[in-house]
Structures are given as C-alpha cells and as structure tokens.
Amino acid sequence: MITDLPTPPGGSELLRTRALTKHFKMGGVFSRSHLHAVDGIDLVIGENEIVAVVGESGSGKSTLARLIAMVYKPTSGEILHRGSPISALRSRRKILDYRGRVPMVFQDPYGSLSPVYRVSHGLMRSLKLHRTDLSDRGRRQEAEYLLESVGLTPPADFLAKYPYELSGGQRQRIGFAQALACRPELILADEPVSMLDVSVRIGVLNLMSSLRRRERISFLYITHDIASARYVADRIVVMYAGQIAETGPVEDVLAHPKHPYTQLLLSAVPDPRAPVSVPASAEVQEPPRVIDPQAGCRFRDRCPFAIDECSRVTPRLRLLRPDHEAACHVAASDMEGGEQVSGALLN
Amino acid sequence: MIQAQPETVLSVEELCVDYVTDRGPVRAVDRVSLEVARGEFLGIVGESGCGKSTLLFAIARLLSPPAEITSGAVRFNGRDMVAMRDEELRHLRWREYSVVMQSAMNALNPVMTIGAQLKDVIHAHDHMGAREIGERSREVLRLVGIDPVHLRSYPHQLSGGMRQRAMIAMALVFTPELVIMDEPTSALDVVAQRSLMVQIKQLQRKIGFAAIFVTHDMSLVSHFSDRLAVMYAGQVVEIGDTRRLFAEPKHPYTAGLMGSFPSITGPIEPLVGIGGAPPDLAHPPAGCRFHPRCPRVMPRCSVDNPDFYNQEKDLVRCFLYDGRAAGAERVSQLDH
Amino acid sequence: MGVNLVADPTRAVASPDAPRASVLRGFGAALLGNRKAMAGTALLVFFALVAVLAPVIAPYPPQAILFDQILPISPQHLLGTTGNGQDIFSQLVWGTRESLAIAILAGLAATAVSVLVGVTAAYLGGVWDHVLDLFTDVFLVIPTLPLMIVIAAYAKGGGFWVLVIVIVITGWSYGARQLRVQALSLRNREFLDAARVRGERSLYIVLAEILPNMTSLIVANFLGAALYAVLAAAGLQFIGLGDPNELSWGTMLYWAENNGALLAGSPQWAIAPGICIAVLGGAFALLNYAFDEIANPALRPVKRRR
C-alpha cells in the first residue's frame, strides 16, 4: 500500500509518478524474460524547482525521462500531470499540449539535430506545432528571441547554420531553444552536458539555472555526475537498478547519505579539491542488468552492510530525515529515536 | 630548453603532426615537448580537438595517413623512434612500450577468448612455448585482479571494468617500461573508473613502469598522476607537478578548466567555465592560440606566440610569466 | 578536428551526416572531380539525347521493311539491314527509348517498393518488422531468373509493362534489406526522438526526418536497380519473353538470334545492341561506384598531394 509522497515545498505540483514501472521484453519471440528498466518509481516534481536524477548507466534514469516524455508507455503505474493521468490523454490536441508543456532535451549534441536540415528546422517546427497563435513572421521573430535567450547571438546567423557548423555546446543550446519554443513548464533534460567538453558544461548548466530563475521553468535533470547535480539542483533522486535508492534535498543527501549506494557514489567522485580518500576495495562489481529479479535489495551484492533481510525483502523508501528518504533496511534500522514511518508523512 | 635527464624513458622534442587535407595541411600537434621519467605517471589532459589523442598515437607510432609526423623527435631511452624503420619498431613495441586503447569493446576481438588474444599478443612479439604462454597469461590476469578462469571467457562475458583490466593485462604482458593509455576509463561508470585508476596506480608502483595517461577528465587523473600536461589547440600550455598545478594553475586555460568543476564539498559557488569554443586548427588564431578566450589577455598575445617560460620548475606557455619583459602591460585580473 | 586517424573500411554505406545543401553544392564539385561519375553521367546523357532525338538521328523508320535483307554495312546502312529488310542503325537508335525507359522506370519502381517495405519495417518495428522481414526474405530467396521466366511466360509474352512489373517483383527485395538496416540504425538517433517529443506525427517523421537522411542509400539503390533492370529486360527479351514486336535492344537481340545473324553474315545485328546494353549498364555501374566514393571518402582513389 503506497501512500503518496508529499507535495514539495515551493508551489504546486507539476508532475507526479506513482509506482511507475517499465519492463522490456528480452530475447526473441518465445522468450519470457523481462528487463526491469524502471520499477515502482514514486516521484514528484513541483513548480520552479530542479530535480536531479542521479545514477549510473542501467539505473533506469533515461528510461524514466522517456516515460514522462511519452516516448515509452509504462508497463504499469501512472504519470500524473497536474493531477490528471497522461494515459487518459487521447486526442492529438491534448497530447500535443502535454508535449508542449513537458518537452525533452537530449544527451547527444551530435545526434539530436537532423544533419540534413538547418538548425532552424526543429525550432520552427516546434513553433509551428505549439505556437499556433503566431504568424509566419511572428514565428521567425520568436525563433530569434529564443536563440538570444539561450545565448546564441546574433540569432539570425545561427538560424541559417547547419549542425555541423556548430560546436557541441552550441547545439545543446539549440536543443534548449527547441524545448523553450513550446513555453514549457517542465523540461526533461537527459544528460544534457555529459557529451560536452568540461569547459562548456558550466555554461549550459548556468543556462538551466537562469531559465529556472527567469522563466520559472522546472527541470528534471538526469545525470551520472553528482557534482553537477549539486551545482544546479534543489532536490536529488538517486537511482539504482531501476529503483529509487535515496531522495531528498541536495545538500542534505550529500552531507548525510543514508543509502550505502549513495555513499559509494560519493566516495568515487573524483574531486580535485577533496582530500584523497581511501581507495575503494579492489573487487568492485557493476550495476546489474535487472532481468527477472527476485525480491530483495538489488544492491545487496555490492553492499558492505548487507544483512539477511536484504536478500529477502525489497526495501521501501522510508523517511529518515526531514524530506529525506532512503530505501535501505540497514539505514532504516539505524535510525535514532525509532522514527520509522512507513511511507511518507501524511500531510 | 628541456634538459634530458639520465632517468628519462621517453622524451618528445618539438613534435609536430600534420593532417593532409584538401585545404592544405592542418597542424594537430604543434611543437610539443615533454619528458617522462622512469616510473613516472604523466597525465595529459585537454578537451576535444586539443590533439592529445593525436599526440599519443604519434608517440606510439600508430599514426596513419592522412596524419603524419612532420618534424621533431620521439626518443625512447635515447633512440629516436620517428627515424626508426618498422622492423626496429616492432622489437620495441609491446616489449618496451605498450598501448591501452580507449574502449575495450572496440579493441578486443569479440570472437576470440581472452586467453586466445593474450596468446596472439605474446606470439606477435616473442617466442614462448605453450606452457610458458599459459603461465604468463595467468600471471598477468592475476596481476590485474581477474580470475585466470576467464582465460576461457569471451569479452562480452566480462563486465566493462574487467574488459578494461584485461586490456591492461595485455599491455603488461612483457612488463614494458612505458605504458601509454588513451582514456581507458571513459567508457566506465564512476565507481568502476575509480577502482580501475586505483588498480593502475598500484600496478605502476608494483611493476615500476612509466605511464602516460591521456584524458579529458582532469579531476580523474588528479589523484594519480605525478605530473600533468595541459593541452590546448595542439600545444602543451602548461606542464608541471600535479599538486602544484591544481593548487595554483598558472596558465589562464588551466585556471579556467579548474573553474569548470563543480565541487561536492564546500560552498556552492557560481562557476564560469570558459567562454567561446576551441579554435579551428586549420585557421588558428594569430599569436597565442588561447588569446580570444583568455580573461587575462594582453595586447602582445594576439601578435606573438609564447614560448615556455619557467615558473618554479613548471613550464607555462603564457606571456604572463615571461619574466624578461619587464615593462609588459598587464590587464588586471578580471573575474568574468 | 573530426578527421579520422584510421579510415573505417567497413562503412560502405554513405554516412548520413553530410548536410543537404552542402551535399548538393559539394555534389556538383565531387561529380566534376570524380572520373567515374563524369564518365557515367556522360554516357547517360548521351543515351538520353539519342532517345530524345531519335527521329532526328535515325535515317529511316525503324520497323519499315524497305530494303533488301541482310545488307552489309554501308554508308546508307551504317549497320546493315535485318533479315526482314529493316535498317539496323535506325532500330538501334529508336530502341534506345524503350531500353532506357525500362531501366529508369523499373529502377524507380523497384526502389520505391524497397523504400516502402524497408523503411516501414524498420519504423514500425515489433511484429510488423518480423512480418515484413519475412516477406522480404521470401522474395530474396526465390531464384530470380526462373521467377522472371515464369511470370513473363504466364503473362503470355507481355510487353513493356509486364517487363517492368517482373523486374520490380524480382528486384525490390535486395534493396529493401539494405534500406531497412539503415533505417534501423537511424531509428535510434536522437533527432528522431526529438521529433516525436515535439509532437510530430509518424508519417511526418518517416517522410521528413528519416527519408532525407537516407537519400544517398536510396539513390545508390536506384542505380543498382536500374542496372539490374537493363540486364534483366535484355535477358528476358532475348529469350523471347518480351513482346517481339516492340523495339528495344533486347528484342533486336531476339530477332538477331532467331535469324542466326552471327552466321548469316550480319554479326553487327547482334553485337551492336549487345554493346549498347553493356554500355548502358556500365553507365549505371560507374555512377554507382562514383556515388559510393563521393559519399565515403575512404573509398576514393588515394591522391598523394605534396
């Protein structure tokens, strides 16, 4: 019995997922096994906030973004946009409206723009589809305005260019401009800076921050880089093997990581300013591909604290600190004062 | 300029690598000089297009047309490799220096077992009996922390981290003096990356080889390298002791790079990165290649090309450190 | 900065990354710079001109029985006359029309079917992909020549359109495979996801996003199909499965064979159309190679410039 997560502070709720699950069928026509990409995700994104989803490859974070973007259909569970399930959206108009409010920015600056068209193509198409209030001239002007707001000036020059003439950072900004064209509420950013040069990343991250401040756009920022998550996000969700391991305000989770996986991630982040830490043990496994899993914690094979219960019972997210939850039997039983509350605060 | 020390394993002198294109030669590596001492771990960092991979291939003598070395020398234990013929190179290859490539999945043959590939490597460079090959293979796998039972495994049966370690095992099979590595961790996740780096460092201490580690990820290499060389637009712009470089980056590009890494500890400060984009190597800017993006640019920078200047045993390619020009104008340090 | 250190010799398929306007501009330049392309284009243009200007070039009506039979080569009859007393040279010139038409029409039609089946299979995926793939495989595996003969014979020696249909039926499957593979590889490119996420309809995505990125492979397919059509049509007509009363190089061969031209002292009756068939086929082949070279620089002949 899952009780809902509370609405986050700072405004009304934009998006909520309940027990969101996506399984992919593996193997040929006759196989029965399923890859559990995402299992039972409860997530809330509010207005005017940046939520970072952090995890390694195979954690399901990209699948999560694509589920919300309606690229995949969920196997079970639901996604609620301002309270109404998006599975109920049938008419093209309503779906288009949702897509306009919740667009996506992609990871690969070299693959996210069609190489045969000028960079204005996607932008103009977005405007055509979502801004029916504009005339042709109006669209052109809006396109230029959008390019300026993502820092590409002079905009007229950029509109005429082909993707191969732009750098990776510039292409990603075009991606953001395309997302902005629909006047979104929430932008799903799937590893928008991972394929960019280090010196260019900050510019794009700063762009995200400023868009959130100026235009009050929320972001779901998918990344494997915890440091960048800390730099831009308000809240952080740590995913492992398709499930949420830990979630809470960014500073609190980083300062008091409760889930052993979060602790492992933090210890592995190379931070030149941090003192050299004791190296992790030699035999490190990698995140599993979750195919037809048994019950129990999926991190147990790598966890230094695993107890018997971890192999039998799948841990649920439990509130361990204010607003800060983790799905770990050991962390939960470690709690002082026995503040074990199943599910979340009933507000 | 650079004094060759007796313990120098590799010395690169004014190396230039050009690509022959329709539009004329494009210089991808411009007068690069550096040295690696015996047992030293040298990191080469830079972003895309800086020429670090080209430099690495040039050092390993793996360049193919349209890229070619147009001038300079690469001396391995004193002998110039650029001038060597293929026959002589083959003696050196793998026994005295070896190369670890970026992606194991690309470099390992997917249809051969690890054992078979090790055998291939050994056969290519030495004559050993079958039993000896088997022993050596097992030994080298154990060295990198892989159970020798995996001699019979295919690459796809191993995890990403294990594959990379298998590559390293292959590189170490003749205990070379120098191992050149091209971003061997970039295909791995953060946790596996760290574990692999630790392993490489341990191996280095144990066997005593010198290592050149090329990467775009400065912070990754920061804990493991003795010295660090920073490349930009085909040139080395700063080279020196790692700790010192991190504590006080001298070249504005290095400083800019440092300012591009958000930290997970300490207060969250707004960062700026580096504005602009790397230059087109076919038409590099006049004077210092970094000057269009430099927050501390001086008038001189757009005209002359800086040499290396000595700054407490570190070398910086920047006019800011040209001690000779006493009356040089200085733009005050701007915080962009 | 995007120069490969080691050219990948396995990529025979044109990289879709050349942007269109630059491809058009650069195409002209590449065409001029590539000898095979120039030769192929020149030949095609030549044949096209001959076909269009046939009434002007040919000295006599091709089917008119005006002359003595099997006259030798002379200034009045550049290639002599047929066993029926028709001027061979005129026939050759007029025959260009049908031969060229079959090549291009059948080539286009076969390519169209290949694109339709291949791209649809890749885009729909899942069960549809399996079904269409199976369908393609069946056609791929059927032996072409017997199938052609059976169909043509069943259609009772039909003419132009039967030939076109036969060629399309037997020729589409190979291209469909190739196109499906390329479309599959494109399917995972993020710009397609980006199109979907911004709300584009599926049909739009296929027509405006996928196909334009496949133009080089589609053109290459067309050239291959046209080549196949030239040879297949000639072959079928030669063995009598075309309509012998139509005029094309293939039917000329048929009549020449029927009249024992080689032995009867009029070998040029068979040789001339044979050469034309080979040259037209060669033109398409040259263009095909040239196209590969233009699209994939690794295949270009190495010119060492100092």
mmCIF file of N, CA and C in Angstrom, chain C residues 237-279:
data_model
loop_
_atom_site.group_PDB
_atom_site.id
_atom_site.type_symbol
_atom_site.label_atom_id
_atom_site.label_comp_id
_atom_site.label_asym_id
_atom_site.label_seq_id
_atom_site.Cartn_x
_atom_site.Cartn_y
_atom_site.Cartn_z
ATOM 1 N N GLN C 237 13.897 -10.282 -72.932
ATOM 2 C CA GLN C 237 13.505 -10.060 -74.320
ATOM 3 C C GLN C 237 14.280 -10.976 -75.241
ATOM 4 N N PHE C 238 15.539 -11.191 -74.889
ATOM 5 C CA PHE C 238 16.370 -12.050 -75.724
ATOM 6 C C PHE C 238 15.801 -13.458 -75.821
ATOM 7 N N ILE C 239 15.326 -13.981 -74.720
ATOM 8 C CA ILE C 239 14.805 -15.341 -74.818
ATOM 9 C C ILE C 239 13.356 -15.361 -75.274
ATOM 10 N N GLY C 240 12.847 -14.193 -75.673
ATOM 11 C CA GLY C 240 11.550 -14.179 -76.309
ATOM 12 C C GLY C 240 10.381 -13.909 -75.395
ATOM 13 N N LEU C 241 10.700 -13.556 -74.150
ATOM 14 C CA LEU C 241 9.593 -13.325 -73.234
ATOM 15 C C LEU C 241 9.086 -11.897 -73.264
ATOM 16 N N GLY C 242 9.777 -11.046 -73.959
ATOM 17 C CA GLY C 242 9.216 -9.711 -74.149
ATOM 18 C C GLY C 242 8.266 -9.766 -75.329
ATOM 19 N N ASP C 243 7.787 -8.634 -75.713
ATOM 20 C CA ASP C 243 6.951 -8.590 -76.900
ATOM 21 C C ASP C 243 7.856 -8.346 -78.098
ATOM 22 N N PRO C 244 7.977 -9.346 -78.975
ATOM 23 C CA PRO C 244 8.952 -9.198 -80.067
ATOM 24 C C PRO C 244 8.611 -8.059 -81.019
ATOM 25 N N ASN C 245 7.378 -7.601 -80.960
ATOM 26 C CA ASN C 245 7.021 -6.530 -81.880
ATOM 27 C C ASN C 245 7.395 -5.165 -81.344
ATOM 28 N N GLU C 246 7.776 -5.105 -80.098
ATOM 29 C CA GLU C 246 8.266 -3.834 -79.585
ATOM 30 C C GLU C 246 9.695 -3.652 -80.042
ATOM 31 N N LEU C 247 10.150 -2.439 -79.940
ATOM 32 C CA LEU C 247 11.501 -2.176 -80.418
ATOM 33 C C LEU C 247 12.400 -1.779 -79.263
ATOM 34 N N SER C 248 13.314 -2.671 -78.953
ATOM 35 C CA SER C 248 14.322 -2.308 -77.973
ATOM 36 C C SER C 248 15.561 -3.120 -78.293
ATOM 37 N N TRP C 249 16.620 -2.830 -77.599
ATOM 38 C CA TRP C 249 17.846 -3.564 -77.863
ATOM 39 C C TRP C 249 17.662 -5.063 -77.595
ATOM 40 N N GLY C 250 16.911 -5.356 -76.578
ATOM 41 C CA GLY C 250 16.696 -6.760 -76.236
ATOM 42 C C GLY C 250 15.956 -7.490 -77.345
ATOM 43 N N THR C 251 14.911 -6.846 -77.892
ATOM 44 C CA THR C 251 14.176 -7.526 -78.951
ATOM 45 C C THR C 251 15.023 -7.623 -80.210
ATOM 46 N N MET C 252 15.892 -6.646 -80.408
ATOM 47 C CA MET C 252 16.801 -6.754 -81.547
ATOM 48 C C MET C 252 17.653 -7.995 -81.423
ATOM 49 N N LEU C 253 18.112 -8.218 -80.193
ATOM 50 C CA LEU C 253 18.914 -9.417 -79.954
ATOM 51 C C LEU C 253 18.101 -10.674 -80.264
ATOM 52 N N TYR C 254 16.860 -10.621 -79.853
ATOM 53 C CA TYR C 254 15.973 -11.773 -80.103
ATOM 54 C C TYR C 254 15.877 -12.070 -81.587
ATOM 55 N N TRP C 255 15.595 -11.019 -82.338
ATOM 56 C CA TRP C 255 15.459 -11.234 -83.771
ATOM 57 C C TRP C 255 16.780 -11.635 -84.398
ATOM 58 N N ALA C 256 17.813 -11.032 -83.930
ATOM 59 C CA ALA C 256 19.123 -11.380 -84.481
ATOM 60 C C ALA C 256 19.417 -12.857 -84.237
ATOM 61 N N GLU C 257 19.130 -13.307 -83.049
ATOM 62 C CA GLU C 257 19.365 -14.702 -82.717
ATOM 63 C C GLU C 257 18.477 -15.618 -83.562
ATOM 64 N N ASN C 258 17.203 -15.221 -83.658
ATOM 65 C CA ASN C 258 16.266 -16.023 -84.438
ATOM 66 C C ASN C 258 16.699 -16.183 -85.872
ATOM 67 N N ASN C 259 17.319 -15.146 -86.414
ATOM 68 C CA ASN C 259 17.745 -15.205 -87.794
ATOM 69 C C ASN C 259 19.175 -15.655 -87.950
ATOM 70 N N GLY C 260 19.732 -16.125 -86.887
ATOM 71 C CA GLY C 260 21.101 -16.633 -86.970
ATOM 72 C C GLY C 260 22.058 -15.585 -87.472
ATOM 73 N N ALA C 261 21.921 -14.390 -86.955
ATOM 74 C CA ALA C 261 22.670 -13.250 -87.502
ATOM 75 C C ALA C 261 24.164 -13.496 -87.564
ATOM 76 N N LEU C 262 24.663 -14.101 -86.512
ATOM 77 C CA LEU C 262 26.115 -14.243 -86.472
ATOM 78 C C LEU C 262 26.628 -15.095 -87.614
ATOM 79 N N LEU C 263 25.835 -16.096 -87.970
ATOM 80 C CA LEU C 263 26.296 -16.969 -89.035
ATOM 81 C C LEU C 263 25.875 -16.448 -90.400
ATOM 82 N N ALA C 264 24.807 -15.645 -90.406
ATOM 83 C CA ALA C 264 24.271 -15.247 -91.708
ATOM 84 C C ALA C 264 24.990 -14.047 -92.283
ATOM 85 N N GLY C 265 26.052 -13.634 -91.643
ATOM 86 C CA GLY C 265 26.812 -12.546 -92.255
ATOM 87 C C GLY C 265 26.410 -11.180 -91.758
ATOM 88 N N SER C 266 25.660 -11.168 -90.668
ATOM 89 C CA SER C 266 25.291 -9.852 -90.146
ATOM 90 C C SER C 266 25.537 -9.818 -88.647
ATOM 91 N N PRO C 267 26.784 -10.061 -88.275
ATOM 92 C CA PRO C 267 27.054 -10.153 -86.833
ATOM 93 C C PRO C 267 26.768 -8.850 -86.103
ATOM 94 N N GLN C 268 26.887 -7.729 -86.817
ATOM 95 C CA GLN C 268 26.681 -6.450 -86.133
ATOM 96 C C GLN C 268 25.242 -6.297 -85.670
ATOM 97 N N TRP C 269 24.353 -7.061 -86.227
ATOM 98 C CA TRP C 269 22.960 -7.023 -85.814
ATOM 99 C C TRP C 269 22.834 -7.422 -84.338
ATOM 100 N N ALA C 270 23.654 -8.393 -83.946
ATOM 101 C CA ALA C 270 23.618 -8.831 -82.546
ATOM 102 C C ALA C 270 24.608 -8.042 -81.698
ATOM 103 N N ILE C 271 25.744 -7.756 -82.294
ATOM 104 C CA ILE C 271 26.795 -7.121 -81.490
ATOM 105 C C ILE C 271 26.415 -5.693 -81.096
ATOM 106 N N ALA C 272 25.856 -4.939 -82.035
ATOM 107 C CA ALA C 272 25.565 -3.533 -81.736
ATOM 108 C C ALA C 272 24.617 -3.374 -80.542
ATOM 109 N N PRO C 273 23.443 -4.017 -80.550
ATOM 110 C CA PRO C 273 22.601 -3.861 -79.359
ATOM 111 C C PRO C 273 23.267 -4.436 -78.120
ATOM 112 N N GLY C 274 24.034 -5.498 -78.282
ATOM 113 C CA GLY C 274 24.723 -6.068 -77.135
ATOM 114 C C GLY C 274 25.649 -5.058 -76.497
ATOM 115 N N ILE C 275 26.403 -4.387 -77.330
ATOM 116 C CA ILE C 275 27.312 -3.367 -76.801
ATOM 117 C C ILE C 275 26.535 -2.254 -76.116
ATOM 118 N N CYS C 276 25.444 -1.831 -76.735
ATOM 119 C CA CYS C 276 24.662 -0.761 -76.113
ATOM 120 C C CYS C 276 24.155 -1.169 -74.748
ATOM 121 N N ILE C 277 23.675 -2.386 -74.643
ATOM 122 C CA ILE C 277 23.178 -2.868 -73.347
ATOM 123 C C ILE C 277 24.295 -2.825 -72.314
ATOM 124 N N ALA C 278 25.439 -3.341 -72.752
ATOM 125 C CA ALA C 278 26.564 -3.373 -71.816
ATOM 126 C C ALA C 278 26.968 -1.962 -71.410
ATOM 127 N N VAL C 279 26.987 -1.053 -72.365
ATOM 128 C CA VAL C 279 27.432 0.301 -72.048
ATOM 129 C C VAL C 279 26.435 1.012 -71.136
#
